[in-house]
Coordinates of C-alpha atoms in Angstrom, one line a residue:
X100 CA 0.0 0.0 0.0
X101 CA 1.4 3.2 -1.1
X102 CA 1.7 6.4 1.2
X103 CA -1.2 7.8 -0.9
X104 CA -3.5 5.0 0.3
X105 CA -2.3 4.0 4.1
X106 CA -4.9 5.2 6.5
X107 CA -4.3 7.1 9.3
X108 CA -2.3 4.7 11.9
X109 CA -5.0 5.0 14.6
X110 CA -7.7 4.3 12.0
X111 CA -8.4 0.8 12.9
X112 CA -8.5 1.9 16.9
X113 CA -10.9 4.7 15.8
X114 CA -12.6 3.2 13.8
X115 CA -14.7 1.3 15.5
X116 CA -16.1 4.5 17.8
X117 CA -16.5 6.8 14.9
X118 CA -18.8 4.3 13.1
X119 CA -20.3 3.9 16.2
X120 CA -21.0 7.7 16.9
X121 CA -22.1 7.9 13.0
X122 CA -24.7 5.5 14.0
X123 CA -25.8 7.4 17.1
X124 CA -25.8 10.7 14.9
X125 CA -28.1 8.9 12.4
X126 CA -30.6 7.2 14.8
X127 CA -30.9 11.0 17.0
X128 CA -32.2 12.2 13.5
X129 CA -34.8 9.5 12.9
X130 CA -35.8 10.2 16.5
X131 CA -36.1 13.6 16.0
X132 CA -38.5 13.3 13.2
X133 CA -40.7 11.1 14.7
X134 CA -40.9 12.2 18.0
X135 CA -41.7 16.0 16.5
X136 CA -44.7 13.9 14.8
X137 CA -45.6 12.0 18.4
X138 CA -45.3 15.1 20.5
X139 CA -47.3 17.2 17.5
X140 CA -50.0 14.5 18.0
X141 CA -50.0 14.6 21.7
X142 CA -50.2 18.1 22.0
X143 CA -53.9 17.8 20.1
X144 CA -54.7 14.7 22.3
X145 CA -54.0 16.4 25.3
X146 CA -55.7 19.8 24.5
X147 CA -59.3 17.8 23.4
X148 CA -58.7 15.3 26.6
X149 CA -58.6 18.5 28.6
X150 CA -61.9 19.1 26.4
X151 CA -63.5 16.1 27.5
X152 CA -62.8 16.3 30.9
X153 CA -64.6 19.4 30.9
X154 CA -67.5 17.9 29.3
X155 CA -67.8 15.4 31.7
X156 CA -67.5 17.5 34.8
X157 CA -69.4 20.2 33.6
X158 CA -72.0 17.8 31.9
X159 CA -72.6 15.4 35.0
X160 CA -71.4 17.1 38.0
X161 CA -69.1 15.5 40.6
X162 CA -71.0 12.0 41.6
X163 CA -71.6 11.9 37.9
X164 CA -68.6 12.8 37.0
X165 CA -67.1 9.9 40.1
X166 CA -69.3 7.1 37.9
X167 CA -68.7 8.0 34.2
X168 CA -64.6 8.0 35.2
X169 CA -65.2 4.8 37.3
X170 CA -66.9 3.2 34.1
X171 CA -64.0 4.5 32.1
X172 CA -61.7 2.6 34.6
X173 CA -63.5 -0.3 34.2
X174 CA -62.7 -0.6 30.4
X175 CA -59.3 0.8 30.7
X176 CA -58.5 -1.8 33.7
X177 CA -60.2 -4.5 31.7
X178 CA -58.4 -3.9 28.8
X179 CA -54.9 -3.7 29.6
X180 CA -55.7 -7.1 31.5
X181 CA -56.6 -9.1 28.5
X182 CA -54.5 -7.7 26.1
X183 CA -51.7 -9.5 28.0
X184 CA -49.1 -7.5 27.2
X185 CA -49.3 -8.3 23.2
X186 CA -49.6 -4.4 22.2
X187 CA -46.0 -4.4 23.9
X188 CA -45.0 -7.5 22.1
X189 CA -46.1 -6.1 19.0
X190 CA -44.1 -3.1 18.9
X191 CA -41.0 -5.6 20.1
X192 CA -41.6 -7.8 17.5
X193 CA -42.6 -6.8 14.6
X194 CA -39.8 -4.2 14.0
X195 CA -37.5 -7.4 13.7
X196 CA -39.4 -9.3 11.2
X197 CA -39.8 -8.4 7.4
X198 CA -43.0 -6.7 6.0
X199 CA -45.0 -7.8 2.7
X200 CA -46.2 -11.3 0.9
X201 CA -43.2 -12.7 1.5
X202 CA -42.0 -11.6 4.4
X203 CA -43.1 -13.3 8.2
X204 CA -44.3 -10.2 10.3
X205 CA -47.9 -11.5 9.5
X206 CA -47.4 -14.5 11.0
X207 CA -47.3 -12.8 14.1
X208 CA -50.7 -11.3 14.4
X209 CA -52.8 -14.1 15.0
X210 CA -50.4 -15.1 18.3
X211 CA -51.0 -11.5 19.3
X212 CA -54.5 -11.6 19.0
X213 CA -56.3 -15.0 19.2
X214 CA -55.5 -14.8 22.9
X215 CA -56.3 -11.0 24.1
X216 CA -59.5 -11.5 22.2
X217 CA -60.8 -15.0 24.0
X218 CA -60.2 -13.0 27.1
X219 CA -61.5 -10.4 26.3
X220 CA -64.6 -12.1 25.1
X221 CA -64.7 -14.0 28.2
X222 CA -64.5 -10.7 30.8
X223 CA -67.0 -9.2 29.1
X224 CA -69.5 -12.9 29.6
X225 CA -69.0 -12.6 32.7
X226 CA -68.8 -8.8 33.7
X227 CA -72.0 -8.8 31.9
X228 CA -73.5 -11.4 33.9
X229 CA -72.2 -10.0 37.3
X230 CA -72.7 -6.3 36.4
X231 CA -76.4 -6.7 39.3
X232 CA -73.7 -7.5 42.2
X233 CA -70.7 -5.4 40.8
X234 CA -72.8 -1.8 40.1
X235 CA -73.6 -0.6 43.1
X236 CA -69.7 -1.4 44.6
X237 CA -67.9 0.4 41.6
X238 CA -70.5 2.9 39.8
X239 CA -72.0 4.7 43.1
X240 CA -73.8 7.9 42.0
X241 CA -75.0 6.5 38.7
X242 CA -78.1 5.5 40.5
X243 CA -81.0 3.5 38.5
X244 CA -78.3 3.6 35.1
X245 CA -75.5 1.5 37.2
X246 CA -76.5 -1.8 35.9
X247 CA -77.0 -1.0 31.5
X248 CA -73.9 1.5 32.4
X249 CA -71.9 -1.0 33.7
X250 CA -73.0 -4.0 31.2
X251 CA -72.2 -1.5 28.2
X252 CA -68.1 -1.0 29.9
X253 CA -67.9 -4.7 29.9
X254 CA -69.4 -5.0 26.9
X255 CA -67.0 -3.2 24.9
X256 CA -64.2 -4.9 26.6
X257 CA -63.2 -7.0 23.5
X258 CA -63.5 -4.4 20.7
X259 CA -61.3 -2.1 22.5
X260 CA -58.9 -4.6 23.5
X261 CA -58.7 -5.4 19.4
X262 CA -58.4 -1.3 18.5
X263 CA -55.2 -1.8 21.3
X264 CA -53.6 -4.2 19.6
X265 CA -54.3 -3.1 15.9
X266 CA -53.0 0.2 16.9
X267 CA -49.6 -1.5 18.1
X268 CA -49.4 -2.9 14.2
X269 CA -50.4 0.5 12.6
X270 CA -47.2 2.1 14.8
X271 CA -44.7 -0.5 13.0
X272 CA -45.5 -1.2 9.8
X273 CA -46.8 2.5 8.7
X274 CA -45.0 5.9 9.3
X275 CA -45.8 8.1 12.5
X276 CA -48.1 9.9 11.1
X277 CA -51.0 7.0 10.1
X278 CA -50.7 6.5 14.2
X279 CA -51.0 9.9 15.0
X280 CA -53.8 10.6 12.9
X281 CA -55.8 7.3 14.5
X282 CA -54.6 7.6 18.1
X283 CA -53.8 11.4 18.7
X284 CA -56.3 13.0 16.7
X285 CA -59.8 10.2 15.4
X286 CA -60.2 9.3 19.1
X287 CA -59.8 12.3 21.0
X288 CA -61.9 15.0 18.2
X289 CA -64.6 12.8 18.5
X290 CA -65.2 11.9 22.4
X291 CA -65.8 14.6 23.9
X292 CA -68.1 15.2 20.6
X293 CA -70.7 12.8 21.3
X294 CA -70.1 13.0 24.8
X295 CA -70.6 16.3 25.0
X296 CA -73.6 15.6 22.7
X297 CA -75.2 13.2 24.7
X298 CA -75.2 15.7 27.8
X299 CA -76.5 18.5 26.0
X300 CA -79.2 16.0 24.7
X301 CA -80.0 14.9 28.6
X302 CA -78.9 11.5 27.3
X303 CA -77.5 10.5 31.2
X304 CA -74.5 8.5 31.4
X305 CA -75.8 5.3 29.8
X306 CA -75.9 8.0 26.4
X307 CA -72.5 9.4 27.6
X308 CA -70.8 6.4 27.8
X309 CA -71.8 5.2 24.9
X310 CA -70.7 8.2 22.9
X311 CA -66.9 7.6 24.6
X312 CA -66.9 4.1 22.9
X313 CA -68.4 4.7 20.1
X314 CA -65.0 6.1 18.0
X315 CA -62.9 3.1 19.4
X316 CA -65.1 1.1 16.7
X317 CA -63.9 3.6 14.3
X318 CA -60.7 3.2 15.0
X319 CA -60.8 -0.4 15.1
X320 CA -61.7 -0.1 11.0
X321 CA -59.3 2.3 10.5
X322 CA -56.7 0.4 11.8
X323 CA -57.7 -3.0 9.8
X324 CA -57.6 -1.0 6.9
X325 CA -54.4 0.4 7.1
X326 CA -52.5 -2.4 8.5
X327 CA -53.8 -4.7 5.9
X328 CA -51.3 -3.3 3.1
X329 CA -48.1 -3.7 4.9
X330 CA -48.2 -7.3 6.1
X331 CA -49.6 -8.7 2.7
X332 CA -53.2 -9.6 4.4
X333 CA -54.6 -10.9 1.8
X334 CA -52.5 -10.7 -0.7
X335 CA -51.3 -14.4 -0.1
X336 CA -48.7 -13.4 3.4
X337 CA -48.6 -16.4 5.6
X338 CA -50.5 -16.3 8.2
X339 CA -49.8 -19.6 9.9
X340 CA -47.6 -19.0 12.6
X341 CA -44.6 -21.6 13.8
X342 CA -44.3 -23.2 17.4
X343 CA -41.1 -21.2 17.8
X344 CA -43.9 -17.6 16.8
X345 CA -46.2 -18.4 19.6
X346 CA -43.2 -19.3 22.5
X347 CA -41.0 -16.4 21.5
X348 CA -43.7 -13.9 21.4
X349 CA -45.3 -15.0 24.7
X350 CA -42.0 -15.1 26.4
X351 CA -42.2 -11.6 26.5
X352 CA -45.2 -10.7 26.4
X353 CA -46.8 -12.7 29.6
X354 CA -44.5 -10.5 31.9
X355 CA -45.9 -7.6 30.7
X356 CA -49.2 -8.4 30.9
X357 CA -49.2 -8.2 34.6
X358 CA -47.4 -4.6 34.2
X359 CA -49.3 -3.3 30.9
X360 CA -52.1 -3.7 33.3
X361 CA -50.6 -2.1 36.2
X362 CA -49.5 0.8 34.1
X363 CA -52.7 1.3 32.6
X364 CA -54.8 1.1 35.9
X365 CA -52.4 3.0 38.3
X366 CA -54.9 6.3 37.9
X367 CA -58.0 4.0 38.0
X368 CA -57.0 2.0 40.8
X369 CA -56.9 5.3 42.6
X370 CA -60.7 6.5 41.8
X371 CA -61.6 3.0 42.4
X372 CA -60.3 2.7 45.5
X373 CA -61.8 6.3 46.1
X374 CA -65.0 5.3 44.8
X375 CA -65.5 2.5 47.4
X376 CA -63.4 3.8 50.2
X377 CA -64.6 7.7 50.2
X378 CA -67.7 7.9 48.1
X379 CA -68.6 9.1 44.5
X380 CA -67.7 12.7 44.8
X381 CA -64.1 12.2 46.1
X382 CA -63.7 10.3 43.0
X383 CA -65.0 12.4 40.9
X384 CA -62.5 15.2 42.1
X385 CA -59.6 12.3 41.7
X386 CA -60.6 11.8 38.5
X387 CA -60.8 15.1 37.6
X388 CA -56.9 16.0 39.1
X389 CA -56.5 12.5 37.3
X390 CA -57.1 14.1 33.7
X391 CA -54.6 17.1 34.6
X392 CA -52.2 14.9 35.2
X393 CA -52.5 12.5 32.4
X394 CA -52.6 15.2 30.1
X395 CA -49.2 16.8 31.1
X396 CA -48.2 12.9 30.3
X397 CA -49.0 13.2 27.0
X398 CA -45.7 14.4 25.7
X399 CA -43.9 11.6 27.0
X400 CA -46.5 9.1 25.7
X401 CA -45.9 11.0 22.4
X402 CA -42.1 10.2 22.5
X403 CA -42.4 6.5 23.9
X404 CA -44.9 5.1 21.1
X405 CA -42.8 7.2 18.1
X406 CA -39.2 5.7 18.8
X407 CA -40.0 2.3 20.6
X408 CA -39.9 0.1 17.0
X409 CA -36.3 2.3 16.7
X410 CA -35.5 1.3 19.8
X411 CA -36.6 -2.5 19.4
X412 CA -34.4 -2.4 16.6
X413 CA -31.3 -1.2 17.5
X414 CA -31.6 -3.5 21.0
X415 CA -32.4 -6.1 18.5
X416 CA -28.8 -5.4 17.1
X417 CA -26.9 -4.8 19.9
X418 CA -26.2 -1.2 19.3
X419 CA -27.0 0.4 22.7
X420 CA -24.7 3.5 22.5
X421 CA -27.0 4.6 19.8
X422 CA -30.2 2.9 21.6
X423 CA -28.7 5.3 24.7
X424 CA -28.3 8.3 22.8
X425 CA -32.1 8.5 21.1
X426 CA -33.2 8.4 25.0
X427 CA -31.1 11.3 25.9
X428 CA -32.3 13.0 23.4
X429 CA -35.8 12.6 23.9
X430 CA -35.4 12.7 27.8
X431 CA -34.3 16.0 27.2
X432 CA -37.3 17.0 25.1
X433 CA -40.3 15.2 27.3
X434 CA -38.2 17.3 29.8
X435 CA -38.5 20.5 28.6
X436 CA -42.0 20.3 27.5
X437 CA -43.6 18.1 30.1
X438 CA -41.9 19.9 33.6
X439 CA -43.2 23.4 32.5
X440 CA -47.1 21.8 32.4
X441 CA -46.7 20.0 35.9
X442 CA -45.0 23.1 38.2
X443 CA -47.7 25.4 37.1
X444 CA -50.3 22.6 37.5
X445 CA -48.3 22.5 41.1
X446 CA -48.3 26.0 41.9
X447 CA -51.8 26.9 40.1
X448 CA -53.8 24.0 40.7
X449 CA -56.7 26.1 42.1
X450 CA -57.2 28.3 38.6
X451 CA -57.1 24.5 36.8
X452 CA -59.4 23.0 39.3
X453 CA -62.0 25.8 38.7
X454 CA -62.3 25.3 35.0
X455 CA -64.0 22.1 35.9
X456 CA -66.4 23.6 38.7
X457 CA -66.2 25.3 42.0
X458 CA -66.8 21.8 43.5
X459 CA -64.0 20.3 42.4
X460 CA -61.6 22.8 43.9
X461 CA -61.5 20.9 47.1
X462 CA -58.8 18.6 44.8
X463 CA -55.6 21.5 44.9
X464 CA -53.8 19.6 47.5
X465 CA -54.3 16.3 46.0
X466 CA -53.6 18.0 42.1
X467 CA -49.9 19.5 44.1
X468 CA -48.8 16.2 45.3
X469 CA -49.3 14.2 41.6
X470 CA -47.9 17.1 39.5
X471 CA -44.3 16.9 41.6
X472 CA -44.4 13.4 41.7
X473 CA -44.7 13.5 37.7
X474 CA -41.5 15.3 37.9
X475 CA -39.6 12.0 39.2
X476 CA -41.6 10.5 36.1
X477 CA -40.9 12.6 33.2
X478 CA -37.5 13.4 34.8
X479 CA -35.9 10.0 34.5
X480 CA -37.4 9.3 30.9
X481 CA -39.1 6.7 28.9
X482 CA -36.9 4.2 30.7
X483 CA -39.6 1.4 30.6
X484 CA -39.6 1.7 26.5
X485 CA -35.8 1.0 27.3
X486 CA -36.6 -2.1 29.5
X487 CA -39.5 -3.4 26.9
X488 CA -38.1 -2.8 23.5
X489 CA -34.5 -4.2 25.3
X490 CA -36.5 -7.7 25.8
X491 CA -36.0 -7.4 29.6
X492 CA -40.6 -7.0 30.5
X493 CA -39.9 -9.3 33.6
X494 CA -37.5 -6.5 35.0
X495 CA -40.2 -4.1 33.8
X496 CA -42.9 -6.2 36.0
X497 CA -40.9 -6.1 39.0
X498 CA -40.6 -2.1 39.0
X499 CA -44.6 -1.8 38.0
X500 CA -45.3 -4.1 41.0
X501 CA -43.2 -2.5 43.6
X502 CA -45.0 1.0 42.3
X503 CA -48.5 -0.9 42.7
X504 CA -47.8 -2.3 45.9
X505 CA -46.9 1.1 47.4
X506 CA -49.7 2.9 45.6
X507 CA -52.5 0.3 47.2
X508 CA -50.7 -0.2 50.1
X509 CA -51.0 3.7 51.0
X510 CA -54.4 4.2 49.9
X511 CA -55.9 1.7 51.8
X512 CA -54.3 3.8 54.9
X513 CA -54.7 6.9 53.4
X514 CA -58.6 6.7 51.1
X515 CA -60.7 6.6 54.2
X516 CA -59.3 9.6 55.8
X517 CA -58.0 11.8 53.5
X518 CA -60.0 11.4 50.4
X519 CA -58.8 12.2 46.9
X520 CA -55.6 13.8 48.6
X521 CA -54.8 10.3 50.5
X522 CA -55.7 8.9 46.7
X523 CA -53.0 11.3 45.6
X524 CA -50.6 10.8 48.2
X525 CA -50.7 6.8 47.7
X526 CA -50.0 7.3 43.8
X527 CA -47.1 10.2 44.1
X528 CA -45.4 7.5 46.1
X529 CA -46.1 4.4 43.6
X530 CA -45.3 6.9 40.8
X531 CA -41.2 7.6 42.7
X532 CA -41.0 3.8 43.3
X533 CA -41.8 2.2 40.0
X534 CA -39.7 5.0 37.8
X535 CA -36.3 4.7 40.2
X536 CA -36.5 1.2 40.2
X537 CA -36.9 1.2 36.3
X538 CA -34.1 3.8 35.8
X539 CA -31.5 1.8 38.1
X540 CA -32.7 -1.8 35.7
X541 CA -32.4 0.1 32.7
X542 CA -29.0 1.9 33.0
X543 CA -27.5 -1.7 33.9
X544 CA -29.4 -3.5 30.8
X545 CA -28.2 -0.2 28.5
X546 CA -24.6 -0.7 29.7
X547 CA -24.7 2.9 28.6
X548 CA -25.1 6.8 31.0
X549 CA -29.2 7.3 30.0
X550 CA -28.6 11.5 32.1
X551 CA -26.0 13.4 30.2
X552 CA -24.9 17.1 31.4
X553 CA -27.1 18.3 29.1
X554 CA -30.1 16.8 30.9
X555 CA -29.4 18.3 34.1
X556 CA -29.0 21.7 32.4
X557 CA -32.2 21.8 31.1
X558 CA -33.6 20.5 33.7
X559 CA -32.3 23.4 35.8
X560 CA -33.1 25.5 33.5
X561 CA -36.9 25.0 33.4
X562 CA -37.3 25.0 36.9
X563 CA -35.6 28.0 37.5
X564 CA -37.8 29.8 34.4
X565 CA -40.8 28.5 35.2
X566 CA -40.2 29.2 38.8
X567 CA -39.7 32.7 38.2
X568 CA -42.8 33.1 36.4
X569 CA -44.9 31.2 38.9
X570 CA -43.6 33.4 41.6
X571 CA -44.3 36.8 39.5
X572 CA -47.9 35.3 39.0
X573 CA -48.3 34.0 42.9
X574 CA -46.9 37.4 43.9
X575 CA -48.9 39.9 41.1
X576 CA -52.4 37.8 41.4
X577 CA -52.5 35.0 43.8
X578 CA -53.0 31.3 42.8
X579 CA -56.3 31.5 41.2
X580 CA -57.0 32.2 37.0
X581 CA -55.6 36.1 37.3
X582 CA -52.1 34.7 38.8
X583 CA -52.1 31.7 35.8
X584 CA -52.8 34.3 33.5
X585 CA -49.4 36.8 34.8
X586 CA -47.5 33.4 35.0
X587 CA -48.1 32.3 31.6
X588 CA -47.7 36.1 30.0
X589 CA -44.1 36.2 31.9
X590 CA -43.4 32.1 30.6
X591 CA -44.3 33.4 26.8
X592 CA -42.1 36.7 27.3
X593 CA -39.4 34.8 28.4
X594 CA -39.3 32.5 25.3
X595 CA -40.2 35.5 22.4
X596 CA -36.6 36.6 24.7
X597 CA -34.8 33.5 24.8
X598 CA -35.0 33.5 21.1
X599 CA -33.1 36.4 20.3
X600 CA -30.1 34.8 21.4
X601 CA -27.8 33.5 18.9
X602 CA -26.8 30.0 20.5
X603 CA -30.9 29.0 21.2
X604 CA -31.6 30.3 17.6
X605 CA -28.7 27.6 16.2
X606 CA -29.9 24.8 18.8
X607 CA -33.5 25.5 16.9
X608 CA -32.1 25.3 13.7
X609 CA -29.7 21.8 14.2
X610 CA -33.7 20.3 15.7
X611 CA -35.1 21.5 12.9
X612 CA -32.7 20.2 10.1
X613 CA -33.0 16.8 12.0
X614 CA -36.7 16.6 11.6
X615 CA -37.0 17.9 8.1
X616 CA -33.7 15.9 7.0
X617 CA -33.8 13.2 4.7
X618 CA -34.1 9.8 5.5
X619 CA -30.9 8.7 2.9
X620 CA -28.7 8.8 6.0
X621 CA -31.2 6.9 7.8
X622 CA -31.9 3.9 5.1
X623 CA -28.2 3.3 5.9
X624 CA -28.7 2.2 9.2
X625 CA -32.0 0.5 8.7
X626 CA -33.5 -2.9 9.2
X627 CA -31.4 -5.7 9.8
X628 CA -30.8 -7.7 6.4
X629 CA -33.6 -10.6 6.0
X630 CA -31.4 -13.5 7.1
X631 CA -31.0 -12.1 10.6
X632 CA -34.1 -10.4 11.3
X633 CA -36.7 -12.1 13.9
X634 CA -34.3 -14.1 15.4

């Protein structure tokens, strides 16, 4: 080799990191892109779930209000139960099998669903059947609609477990935005539509309920439409799945049954437990703090359902630096969006509280509690995704457990007492538990730092803006809507000023080139080649 030719003597010692750091470069950009399509999506979810909320409060007052979120706890419990954790093995799997006729990721959707659907089909037999003896315990305040209120919730049981799972197939085999469109924008327009129609037609909950299932049947079609395509259904793609399909897939899927469920119930645990403990109208205030604090969720939820088939795919190939530096990224981005929302839910809760009602302002202590806990939440990142799309659900169970255990544990002390703010107490501390837990399992599965410098400055950074708004509004107007109003004046002021600085204006434009940028760069590092994918 001439002197023309020889590499650089440290190439082969460099190599190795700068292809590695190429690769991380690439997969931030990909990331990028789809999260600013997740978050864009969650932002519209979370301003019409606000909407719905309202509708409900304001439509059916607090013991109303208690027994339409109960109902919607019901499903929401019910469902994440019988899906047993395939919506999680979905998005695990089918990144890592090939798409089209000839390709095997079909073969994967009747071992997700054949199962979730039997049990599904059976809780609703027998919710149905026991909805006489189970009414009166978990829909107080519904009065003589208890028993068609509650058969309807466990009616529905099995076509909303089926919308679940389809969804999880839309997210992998179609860009973000197909997802987006059915999750983020078809379900949460049209709720508090005919909800909101069905109160202003004095429909009673039995009406009202109906009109908040009614668009997961849209969605259902929606999703068998556009999922169809993709895997070859139809077409001739083999749907007759192997031995080794159904034992891989349920390998790691079963664990997270236990924990999808947990997940999904942890809020409806609480106004359960409320429900029976304290009586319909402390529920309905927990529910109601309950929807707040969802909401201000919604960017993370965003983030996690955008990257995870990115993230099951570079797990899936052993690349964790660049599995490691997506979550950064987007820690830092659920970060800066989400802690803004829950310290001036903290420090404002009465002017939130009052949009529903005057009624339901007896929730601001319980409101403070839940939006500082969801800063241990949003603060560590989607570290679960990490856990799931890693393959490692049994770890995941063992952190949603010990967070379940504390949260029941406490509110059985707490409930009788202390109401909706014992129902908050007991979940702040389930909340803490399950998301140290799951940071500590998934730093040593990652191998690789999941905080960076840059994490903790922007952390500091919002806390100390926000901060000083909240404490001009406190100080100018008090706590109530006037104070919100100075806060959020002083919050917008601040940002119209922060961009007139030249190093945010570049750190705008580098976000923005990596969400309009091509995808050339990313086609590079894409799918594992046929022969190795699904194994």
């Amino acid at each position: 080799m001439t002197a023309a030719t020889r590499p650089p003597a440290d190439a082969g010692r460099d190599g190795p990191q700068r292809a590695a750091a190429d690769t991380g470069a690439v997969e931030t950009r990909r990331s990028a892109r789809s999260g600013a399509a997740g978050l864009l999506g969650a932002a519209i979810s979370g301003l019409f779930g606000f909407v719905l909320a309202v509708v409900i409060t304001r439509g059916y007052g607090p013991a109303g209000a208690g027994a339409f979120f109960a109902a919607i706890g019901v499903v929401t419990v019910a469902t994440a139960v019988c899906t047993l954790g395939a919506e999680t093995g979905l998005m695990w799997a089918v990144p890592r099998r090939r798409l089209g006729v000839r390709g095997d990721a079909a073969r994967v959707l009747p071992v997700a669903l054949i199962p979730p659907l039997l049990a599904g089909v059976a809780v609703a037999v027998v919710g149905a059947l026991s909805a006489d003896a189970l009414a009166p315990r978990l829909l107080r305040g519904s009065g003589d609609a208890a028993h068609g209120l509650l058969t309807l919730t466990f009616a529905a049981v099995p076509v909303v477990v089926a919308m679940t799972l389809l969804l999880a197939a839309l997210r992998c085999v179609r860009p973000i935005r197909a997802y987006v469109g059915v999750q983020f924008l078809l379900l949460p327009v049209a709720r508090p539509a005919l909800v909101g129609a069905a109160a202003l037609a004095s429909g009673g909950l039995l009406a009202g309920m109906t009109g908040w299932l009614v668009p997961a049947a849209l969605a259902l079609l929606a999703c068998l439409v556009l999922v169809a395509g993709p895997l070859g259904l139809g077409r001739g793609a083999a749907l007759r799945p192997t031995r080794s399909d159904w034992s891989t897939f349920w390998r790691f899927a079963l664990p997270r049954a236990a924990s999808a469920a947990i997940d999904a119930g942890s809020m409806w645990v609480g106004v359960l437990l409320t429900s029976v403990l304290a009586g319909p109208a402390d529920a309905g205030v927990f529910g109601a703090v309950g929807r707040y604090v969802l909401a201000g969720q919604l960017a993370m939820q965003g983030l996690r359902v955008a990257v995870s088939p990115q993230l099951s795919r570079l797990l899936g190939r052993g690349e964790r630096a660049a599995a490691a530096a997506v979550h950064r990224q987007l820690t830092i981005w659920g970060l800066v969006l989400s802690w803004p929302v829950y310290l001036l839910l903290a420090v404002f809760a009465l002017a939130f509280l009052q949009l529903f009602g005057r009624e339901f302002t007896a929730g601001v202590p319980a409101m403070t509690v839940l939006a500082l806990a969801m800063l241990v939440n949003t603060g560590v990142g989607n570290v679960q995704s990490l856990l799931l799309m890693g393959g490692r659900s049994g770890l995941h169970l063992v952190s949603t457990l010990a967070g379940l255990t504390v949260t029941v544990s406490l509110g059985l002390w707490l409930i009788p007492g202390h109401g909706a703010t014992g129902a908050a107490l007991a979940w702040a501390a389930g909340i803490a538990t399950e998301n140290l837990t799951a940071a500590g399992f998934a730093r040593s599965v990652v191998g690789e730092p999941l905080v960076s410098r840059a994490t903790l400055r922007a952390a500091a950074a919002t806390v100390g803006g926000v901060g000083v708004a909240a404490a001009v509004g406190v100080l100018a107007a008090g706590r109530g809507l006037p104070g919100l109003a100075v806060a959020l004046a002083v919050l917008v002021a601040g940002c119209v000023g922060l961009l007139t600085l030249p190093r945010v204006r570049a750190g705008i434009r580098v976000t923005m080139r990596q969400i309009r940028g091509s995808d050339e760069a990313a086609t590079a590092a894409g799918p594992a080649p046929a022969s190795t994918r699904g194994r």
